mmCIF file of C-alpha atoms in Angstrom:
data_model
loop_
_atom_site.group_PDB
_atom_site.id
_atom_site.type_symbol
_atom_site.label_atom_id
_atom_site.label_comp_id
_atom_site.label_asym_id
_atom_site.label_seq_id
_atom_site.Cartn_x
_atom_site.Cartn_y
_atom_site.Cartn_z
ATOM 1 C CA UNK A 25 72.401 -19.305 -19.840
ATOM 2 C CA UNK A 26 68.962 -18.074 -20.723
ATOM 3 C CA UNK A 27 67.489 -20.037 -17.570
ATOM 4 C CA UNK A 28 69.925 -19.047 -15.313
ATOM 5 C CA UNK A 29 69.568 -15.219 -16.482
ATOM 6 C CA UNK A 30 65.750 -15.576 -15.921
ATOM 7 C CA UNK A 31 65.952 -17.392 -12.778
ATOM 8 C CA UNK A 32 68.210 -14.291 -11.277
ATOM 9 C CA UNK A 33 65.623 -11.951 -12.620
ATOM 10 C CA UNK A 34 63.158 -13.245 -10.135
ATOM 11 C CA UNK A 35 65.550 -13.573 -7.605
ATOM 12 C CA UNK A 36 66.322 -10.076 -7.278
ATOM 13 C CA UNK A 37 62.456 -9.050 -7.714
ATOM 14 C CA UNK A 38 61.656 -11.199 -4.942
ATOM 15 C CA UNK A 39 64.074 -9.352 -3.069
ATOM 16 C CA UNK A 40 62.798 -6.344 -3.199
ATOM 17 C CA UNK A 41 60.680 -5.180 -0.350
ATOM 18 C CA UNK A 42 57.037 -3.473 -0.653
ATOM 19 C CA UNK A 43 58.049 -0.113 -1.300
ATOM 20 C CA UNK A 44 60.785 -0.843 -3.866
ATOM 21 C CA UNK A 45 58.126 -3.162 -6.000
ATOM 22 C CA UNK A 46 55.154 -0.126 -6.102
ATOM 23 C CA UNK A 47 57.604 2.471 -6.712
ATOM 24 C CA UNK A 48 58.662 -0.674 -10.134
ATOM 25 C CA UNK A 49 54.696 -0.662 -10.585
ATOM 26 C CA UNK A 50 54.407 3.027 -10.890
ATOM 27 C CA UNK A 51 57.228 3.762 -12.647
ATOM 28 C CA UNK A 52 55.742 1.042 -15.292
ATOM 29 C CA UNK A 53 52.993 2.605 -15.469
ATOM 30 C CA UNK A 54 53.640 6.368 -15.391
ATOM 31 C CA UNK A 55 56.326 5.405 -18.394
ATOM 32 C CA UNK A 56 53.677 3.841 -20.135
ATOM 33 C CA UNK A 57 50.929 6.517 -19.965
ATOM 34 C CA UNK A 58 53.822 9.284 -20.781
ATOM 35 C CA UNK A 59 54.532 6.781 -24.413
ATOM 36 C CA UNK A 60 51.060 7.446 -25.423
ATOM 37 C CA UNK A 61 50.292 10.792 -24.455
ATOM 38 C CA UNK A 62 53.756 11.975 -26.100
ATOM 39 C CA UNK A 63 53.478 9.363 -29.316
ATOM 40 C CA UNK A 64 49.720 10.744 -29.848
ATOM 41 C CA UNK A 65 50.406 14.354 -28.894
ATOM 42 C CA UNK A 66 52.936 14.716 -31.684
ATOM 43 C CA UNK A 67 51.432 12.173 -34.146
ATOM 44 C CA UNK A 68 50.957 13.493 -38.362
ATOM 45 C CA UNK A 69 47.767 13.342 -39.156
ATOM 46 C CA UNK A 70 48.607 11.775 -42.286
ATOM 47 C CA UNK A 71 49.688 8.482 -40.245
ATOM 48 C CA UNK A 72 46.057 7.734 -39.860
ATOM 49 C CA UNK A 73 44.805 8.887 -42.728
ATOM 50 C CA UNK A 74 43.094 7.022 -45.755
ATOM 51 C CA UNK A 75 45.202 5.097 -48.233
ATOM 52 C CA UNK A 76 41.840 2.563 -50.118
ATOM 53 C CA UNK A 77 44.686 0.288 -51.451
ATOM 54 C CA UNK A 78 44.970 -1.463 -47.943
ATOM 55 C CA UNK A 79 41.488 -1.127 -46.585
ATOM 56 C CA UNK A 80 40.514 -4.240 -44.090
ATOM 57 C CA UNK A 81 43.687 -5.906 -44.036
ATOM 58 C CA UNK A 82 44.259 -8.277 -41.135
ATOM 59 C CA UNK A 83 46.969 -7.594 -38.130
ATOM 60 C CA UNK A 84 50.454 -7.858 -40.069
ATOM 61 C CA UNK A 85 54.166 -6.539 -39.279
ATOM 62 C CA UNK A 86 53.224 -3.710 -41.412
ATOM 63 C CA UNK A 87 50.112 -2.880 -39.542
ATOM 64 C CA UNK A 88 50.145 -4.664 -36.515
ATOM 65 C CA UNK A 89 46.295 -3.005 -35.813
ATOM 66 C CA UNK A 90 45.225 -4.182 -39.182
ATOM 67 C CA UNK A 91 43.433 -1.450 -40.906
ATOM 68 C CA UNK A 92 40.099 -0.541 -41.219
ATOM 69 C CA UNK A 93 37.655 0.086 -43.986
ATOM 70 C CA UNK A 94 39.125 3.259 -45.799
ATOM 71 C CA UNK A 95 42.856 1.875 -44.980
ATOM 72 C CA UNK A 96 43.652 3.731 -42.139
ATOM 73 C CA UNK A 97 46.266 2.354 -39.905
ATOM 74 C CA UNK A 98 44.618 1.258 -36.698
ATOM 75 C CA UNK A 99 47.279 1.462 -34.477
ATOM 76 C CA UNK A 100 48.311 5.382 -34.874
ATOM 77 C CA UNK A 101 44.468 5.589 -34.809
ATOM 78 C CA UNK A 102 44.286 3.791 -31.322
ATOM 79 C CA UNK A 103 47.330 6.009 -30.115
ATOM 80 C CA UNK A 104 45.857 8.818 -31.188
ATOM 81 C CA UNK A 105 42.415 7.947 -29.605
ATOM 82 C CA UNK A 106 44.388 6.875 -26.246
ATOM 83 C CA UNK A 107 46.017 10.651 -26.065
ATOM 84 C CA UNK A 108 42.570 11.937 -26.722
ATOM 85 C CA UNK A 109 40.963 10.443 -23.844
ATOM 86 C CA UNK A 110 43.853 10.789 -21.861
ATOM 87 C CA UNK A 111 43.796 14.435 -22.146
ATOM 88 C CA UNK A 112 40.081 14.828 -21.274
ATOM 89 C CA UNK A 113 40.215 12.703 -18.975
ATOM 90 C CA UNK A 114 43.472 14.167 -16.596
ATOM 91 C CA UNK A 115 41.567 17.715 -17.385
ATOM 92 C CA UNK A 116 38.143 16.889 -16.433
ATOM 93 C CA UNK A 117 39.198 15.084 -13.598
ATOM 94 C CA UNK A 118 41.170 17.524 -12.238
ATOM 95 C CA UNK A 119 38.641 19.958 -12.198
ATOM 96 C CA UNK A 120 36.378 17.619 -10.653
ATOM 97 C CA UNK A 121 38.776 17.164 -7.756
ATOM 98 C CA UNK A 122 39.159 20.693 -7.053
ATOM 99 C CA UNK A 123 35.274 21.134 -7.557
ATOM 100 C CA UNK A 124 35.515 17.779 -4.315
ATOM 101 C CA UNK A 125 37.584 19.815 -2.145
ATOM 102 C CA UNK A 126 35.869 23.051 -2.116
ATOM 103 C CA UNK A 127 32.370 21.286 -1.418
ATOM 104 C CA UNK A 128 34.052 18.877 0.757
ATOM 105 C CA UNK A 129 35.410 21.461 2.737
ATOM 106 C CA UNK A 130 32.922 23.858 2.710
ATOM 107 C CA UNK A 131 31.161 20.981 4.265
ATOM 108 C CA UNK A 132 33.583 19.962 7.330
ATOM 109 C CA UNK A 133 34.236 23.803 7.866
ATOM 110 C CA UNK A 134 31.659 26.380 7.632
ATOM 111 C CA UNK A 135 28.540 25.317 9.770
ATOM 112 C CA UNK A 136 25.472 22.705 9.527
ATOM 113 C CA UNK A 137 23.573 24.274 7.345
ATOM 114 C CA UNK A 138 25.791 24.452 5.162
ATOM 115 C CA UNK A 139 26.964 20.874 5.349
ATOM 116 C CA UNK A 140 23.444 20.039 5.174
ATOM 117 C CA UNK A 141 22.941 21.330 1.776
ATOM 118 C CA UNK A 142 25.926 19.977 0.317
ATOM 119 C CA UNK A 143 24.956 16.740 1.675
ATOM 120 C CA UNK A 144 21.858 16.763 -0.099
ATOM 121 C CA UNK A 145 23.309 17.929 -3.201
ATOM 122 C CA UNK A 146 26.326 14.995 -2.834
ATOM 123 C CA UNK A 147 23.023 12.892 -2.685
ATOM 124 C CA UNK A 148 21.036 14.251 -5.324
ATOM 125 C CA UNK A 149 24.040 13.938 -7.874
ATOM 126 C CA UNK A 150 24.783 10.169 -6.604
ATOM 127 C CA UNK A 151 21.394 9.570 -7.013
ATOM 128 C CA UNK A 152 21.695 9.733 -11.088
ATOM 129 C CA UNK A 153 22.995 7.160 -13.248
ATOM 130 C CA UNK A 154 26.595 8.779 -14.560
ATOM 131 C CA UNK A 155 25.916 8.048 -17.838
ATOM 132 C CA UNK A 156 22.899 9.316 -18.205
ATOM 133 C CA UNK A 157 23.292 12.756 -16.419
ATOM 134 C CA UNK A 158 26.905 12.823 -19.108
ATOM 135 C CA UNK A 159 24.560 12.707 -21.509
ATOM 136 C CA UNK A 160 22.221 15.475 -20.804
ATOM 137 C CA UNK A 161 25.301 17.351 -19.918
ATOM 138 C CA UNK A 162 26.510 17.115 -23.213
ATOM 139 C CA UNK A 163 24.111 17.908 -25.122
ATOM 140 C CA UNK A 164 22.861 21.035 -22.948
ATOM 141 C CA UNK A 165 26.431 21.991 -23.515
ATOM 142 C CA UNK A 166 26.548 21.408 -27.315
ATOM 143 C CA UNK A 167 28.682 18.135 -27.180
ATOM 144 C CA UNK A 168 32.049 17.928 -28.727
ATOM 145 C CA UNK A 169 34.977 18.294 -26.217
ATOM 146 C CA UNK A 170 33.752 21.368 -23.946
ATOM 147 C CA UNK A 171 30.190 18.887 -23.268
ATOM 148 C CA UNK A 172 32.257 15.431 -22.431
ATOM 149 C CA UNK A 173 34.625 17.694 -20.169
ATOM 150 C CA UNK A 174 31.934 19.904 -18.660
ATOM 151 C CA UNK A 175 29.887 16.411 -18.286
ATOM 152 C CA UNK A 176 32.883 14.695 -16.217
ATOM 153 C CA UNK A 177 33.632 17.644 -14.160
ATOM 154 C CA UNK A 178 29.936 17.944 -12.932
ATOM 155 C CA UNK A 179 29.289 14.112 -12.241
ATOM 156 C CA UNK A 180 32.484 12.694 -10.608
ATOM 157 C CA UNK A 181 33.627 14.713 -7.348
ATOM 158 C CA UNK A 182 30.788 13.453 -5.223
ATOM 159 C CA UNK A 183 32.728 10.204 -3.259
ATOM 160 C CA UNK A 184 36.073 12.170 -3.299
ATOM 161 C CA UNK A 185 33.979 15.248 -1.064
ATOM 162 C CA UNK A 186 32.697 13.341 0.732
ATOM 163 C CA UNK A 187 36.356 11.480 1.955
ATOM 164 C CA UNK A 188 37.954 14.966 2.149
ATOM 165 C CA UNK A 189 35.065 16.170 4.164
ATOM 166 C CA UNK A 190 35.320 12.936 6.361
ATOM 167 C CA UNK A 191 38.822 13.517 6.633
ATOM 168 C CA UNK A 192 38.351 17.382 7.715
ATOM 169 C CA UNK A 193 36.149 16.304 10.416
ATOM 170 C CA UNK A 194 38.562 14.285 11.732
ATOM 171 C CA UNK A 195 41.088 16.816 11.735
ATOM 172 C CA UNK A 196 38.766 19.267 13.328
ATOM 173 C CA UNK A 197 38.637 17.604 16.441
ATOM 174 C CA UNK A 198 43.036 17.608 16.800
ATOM 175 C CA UNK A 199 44.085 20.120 19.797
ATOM 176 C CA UNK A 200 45.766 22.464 17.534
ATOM 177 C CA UNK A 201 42.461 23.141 15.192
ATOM 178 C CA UNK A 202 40.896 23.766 18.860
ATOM 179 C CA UNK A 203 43.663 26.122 19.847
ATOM 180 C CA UNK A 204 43.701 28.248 16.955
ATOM 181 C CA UNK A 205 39.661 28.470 17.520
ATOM 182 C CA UNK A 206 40.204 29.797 20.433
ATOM 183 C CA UNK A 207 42.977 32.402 19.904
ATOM 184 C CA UNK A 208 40.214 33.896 17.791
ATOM 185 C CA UNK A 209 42.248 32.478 14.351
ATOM 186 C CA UNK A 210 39.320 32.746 11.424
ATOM 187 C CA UNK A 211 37.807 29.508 9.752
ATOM 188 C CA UNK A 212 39.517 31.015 6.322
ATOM 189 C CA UNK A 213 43.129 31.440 7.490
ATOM 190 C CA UNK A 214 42.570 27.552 9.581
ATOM 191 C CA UNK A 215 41.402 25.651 6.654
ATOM 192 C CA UNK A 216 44.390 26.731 4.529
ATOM 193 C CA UNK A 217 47.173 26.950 7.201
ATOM 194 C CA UNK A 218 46.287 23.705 9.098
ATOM 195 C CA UNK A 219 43.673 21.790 7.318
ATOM 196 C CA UNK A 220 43.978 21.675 3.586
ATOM 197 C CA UNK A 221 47.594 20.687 3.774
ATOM 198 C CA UNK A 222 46.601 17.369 5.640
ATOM 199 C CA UNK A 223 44.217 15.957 2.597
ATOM 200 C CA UNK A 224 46.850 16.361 -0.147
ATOM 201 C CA UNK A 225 47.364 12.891 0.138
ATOM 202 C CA UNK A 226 43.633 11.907 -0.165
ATOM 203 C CA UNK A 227 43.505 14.605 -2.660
ATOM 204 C CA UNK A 228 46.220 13.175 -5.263
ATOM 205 C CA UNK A 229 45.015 9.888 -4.792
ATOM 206 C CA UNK A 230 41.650 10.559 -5.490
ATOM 207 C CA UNK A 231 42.457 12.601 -8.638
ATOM 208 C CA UNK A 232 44.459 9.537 -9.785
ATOM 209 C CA UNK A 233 41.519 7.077 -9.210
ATOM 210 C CA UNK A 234 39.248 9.252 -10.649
ATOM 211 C CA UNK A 235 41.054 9.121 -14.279
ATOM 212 C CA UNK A 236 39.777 5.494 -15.397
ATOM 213 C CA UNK A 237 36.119 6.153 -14.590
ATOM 214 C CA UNK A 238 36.687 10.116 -16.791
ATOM 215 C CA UNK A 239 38.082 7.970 -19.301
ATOM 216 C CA UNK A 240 35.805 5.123 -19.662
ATOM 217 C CA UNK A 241 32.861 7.357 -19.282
ATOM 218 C CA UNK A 242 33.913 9.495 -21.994
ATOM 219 C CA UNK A 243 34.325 6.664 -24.329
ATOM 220 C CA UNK A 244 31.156 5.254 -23.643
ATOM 221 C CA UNK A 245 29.478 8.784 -24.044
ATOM 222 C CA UNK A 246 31.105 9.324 -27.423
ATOM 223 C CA UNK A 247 30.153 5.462 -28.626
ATOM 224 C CA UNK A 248 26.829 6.684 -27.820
ATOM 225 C CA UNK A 249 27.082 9.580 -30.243
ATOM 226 C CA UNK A 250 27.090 12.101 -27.586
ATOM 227 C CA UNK A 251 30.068 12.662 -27.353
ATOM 228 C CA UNK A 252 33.293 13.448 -29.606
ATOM 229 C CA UNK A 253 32.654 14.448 -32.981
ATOM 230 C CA UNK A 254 32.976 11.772 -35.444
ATOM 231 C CA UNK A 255 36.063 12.885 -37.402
ATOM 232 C CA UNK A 256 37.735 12.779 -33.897
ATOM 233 C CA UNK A 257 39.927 9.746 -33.756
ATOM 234 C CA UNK A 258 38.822 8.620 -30.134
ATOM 235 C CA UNK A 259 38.436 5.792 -28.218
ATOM 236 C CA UNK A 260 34.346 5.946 -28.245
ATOM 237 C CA UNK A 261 34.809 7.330 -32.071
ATOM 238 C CA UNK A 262 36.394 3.560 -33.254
ATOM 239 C CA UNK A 263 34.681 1.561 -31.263
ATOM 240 C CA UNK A 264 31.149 2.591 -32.436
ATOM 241 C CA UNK A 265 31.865 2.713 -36.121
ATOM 242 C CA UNK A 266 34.183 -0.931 -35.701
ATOM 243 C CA UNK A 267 30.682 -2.198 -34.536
ATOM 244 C CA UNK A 268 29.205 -2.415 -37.945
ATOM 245 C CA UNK A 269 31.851 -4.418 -39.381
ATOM 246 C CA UNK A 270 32.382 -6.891 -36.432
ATOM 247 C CA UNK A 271 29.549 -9.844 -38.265
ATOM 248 C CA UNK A 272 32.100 -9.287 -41.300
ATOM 249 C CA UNK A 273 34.944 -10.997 -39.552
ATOM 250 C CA UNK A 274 36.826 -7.862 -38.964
ATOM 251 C CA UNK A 275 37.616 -8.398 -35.309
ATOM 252 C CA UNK A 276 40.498 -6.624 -35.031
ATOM 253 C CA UNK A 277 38.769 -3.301 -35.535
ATOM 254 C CA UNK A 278 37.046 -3.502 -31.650
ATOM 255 C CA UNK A 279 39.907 -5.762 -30.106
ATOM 256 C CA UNK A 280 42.755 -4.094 -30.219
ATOM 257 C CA UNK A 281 41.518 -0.183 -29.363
ATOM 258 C CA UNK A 282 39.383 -1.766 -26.781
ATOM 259 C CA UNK A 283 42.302 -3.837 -25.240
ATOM 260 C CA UNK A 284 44.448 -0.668 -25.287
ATOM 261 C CA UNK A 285 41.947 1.254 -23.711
ATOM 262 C CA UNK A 286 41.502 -1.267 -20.405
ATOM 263 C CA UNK A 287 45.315 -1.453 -20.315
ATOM 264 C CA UNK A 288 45.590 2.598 -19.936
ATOM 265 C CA UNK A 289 42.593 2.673 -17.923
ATOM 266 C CA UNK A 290 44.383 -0.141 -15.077
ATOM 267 C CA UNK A 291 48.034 2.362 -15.794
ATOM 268 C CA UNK A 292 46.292 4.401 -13.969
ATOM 269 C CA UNK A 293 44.649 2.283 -11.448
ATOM 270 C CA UNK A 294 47.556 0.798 -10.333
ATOM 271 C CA UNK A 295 49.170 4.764 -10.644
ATOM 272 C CA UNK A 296 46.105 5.625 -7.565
ATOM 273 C CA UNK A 297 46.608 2.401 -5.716
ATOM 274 C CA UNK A 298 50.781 2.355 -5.532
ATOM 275 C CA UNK A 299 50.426 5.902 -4.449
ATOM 276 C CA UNK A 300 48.255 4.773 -1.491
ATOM 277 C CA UNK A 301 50.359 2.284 -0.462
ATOM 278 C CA UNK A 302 53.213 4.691 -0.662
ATOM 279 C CA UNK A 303 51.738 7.983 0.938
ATOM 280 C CA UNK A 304 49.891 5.670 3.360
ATOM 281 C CA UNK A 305 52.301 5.409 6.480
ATOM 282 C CA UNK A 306 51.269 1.618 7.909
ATOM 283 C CA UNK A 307 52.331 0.654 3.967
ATOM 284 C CA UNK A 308 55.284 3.114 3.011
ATOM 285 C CA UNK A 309 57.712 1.634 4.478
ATOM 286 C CA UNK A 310 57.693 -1.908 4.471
#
């Protein structure tokens, strides 16, 4: 009964077409981002905190994370940490992509010198490792949560202007744009009447993509010290202090966070890449 169950399982997903199995994938994936950022968003801190009776114990039904050195429960920690960097990362990268479309743009639209200079500036920022220029960032901005946010916004709209301003270019050449030139309609009122609304598409999409490389970034800043304050439970937070105690057979303290944090950081991969195939109009509807 069990076999025949499974078997028409498959048999139904394998009916669906395309469309039907990214709308499953992003569903899947939406759900799963929306469990953590609700579970961590409305989490007691006393869930995580320090109980010395249970300190180090192993993965169990009790504490399927284990628990760490002063007892606290690594999985509400890892939730917690998840929501953290889900947070700065959907914020940061939102500004970023509004930050890409006004430079991106400003590029397509309002002359050569202009596009020059933000050329050069797309160039000069590309030029710098991320992590480095995060960094500075953060510490010319005093760390904590306003430097990793600040630090994300300022380093990660550079590809996404440049594919809106691509894009705009493109558009700029349709007989309409050419029209409106010509009726005397100003570069302002085109750009929002008959331009901007064309790049939503690239624009959610890129925001989307842009989330795992905010997130990961931010983790890696904070495991560097430069970013999150300690007492924060994030991500970058765990993982630096489960580093000391890794020789001492506690494995479970780096594992699990950092398996959690790959599997929200390809939810949202798979989020930006189902979207494309669904907004894109040679893949929606297959």
């Amino acid at each position: 009964m069990i076999d025949n169950a499974l078997l028409q399982k498959k048999s139904n997903y394998k009916k669906l077409n395309l469309r039907q199995k990214t709308l499953l994938y992003l569903v899947v994936s939406v759900v799963f981002l929306l469990i953590i950022l609700i579970w961590g968003g409305f989490m007691d801190k006393n869930s995580y905190g320090v109980d010395f009776t249970v300190r180090n114990n192993p993965p169990s039904l009790k504490h399927i994370f284990g628990t760490d050195w002063m007892g606290r429960d690594m999985l509400t920690r890892t939730i917690k940490g998840l929501s953290t960097s889900l947070i700065i990362g959907v914020v940061a990268s939102l500004v970023s992509c509004v930050f890409a479309v006004i430079i991106g743009s400003a590029c397509a639209i309002f002359g050569k010198k202009i596009d020059k200079f933000f050329l050069w500036l797309i160039d000069l920022f590309q030029g710098m490792p991320h992590l480095i220029l995060l960094v500075l960032i953060s510490i010319l901005t005093g760390k904590g949560t306003v430097g990793i946010l600040v630090g994300v916004a300022l380093t990660h709209w550079t590809t996404l202007s440049r594919i809106i301003r691509a894009e705009i270019l493109s558009i700029k050449g349709e007989p309409y744009i050419v029209i409106a030139k010509k009726l005397g309609t100003s570069n302002v009122k085109i750009a929002s009447k008959h331009i901007l609304p064309h790049i939503i598409p690239q624009f959610i999409v890129g925001a989307v993509l842009l989330f795992p490389h905010a997130i990961l970034h931010e983790a890696g800043v904070t495991f560097l010290g430069f970013g999150l304050p300690p007492e924060e439970p994030a991500i970058g937070v765990i993982l630096s202090e489960s580093m000391r105690y890794i020789t001492s057979g506690y494995w479970w303290l780096a594992f699990f966070p950092g398996l959690a944090l790959m599997l929200m950081v390809f939810a949202f991969d798979a989020i930006g890449h189902n979207l494309e195939k669904i907004i894109n109009p040679n893949t929606g509807q297959e």
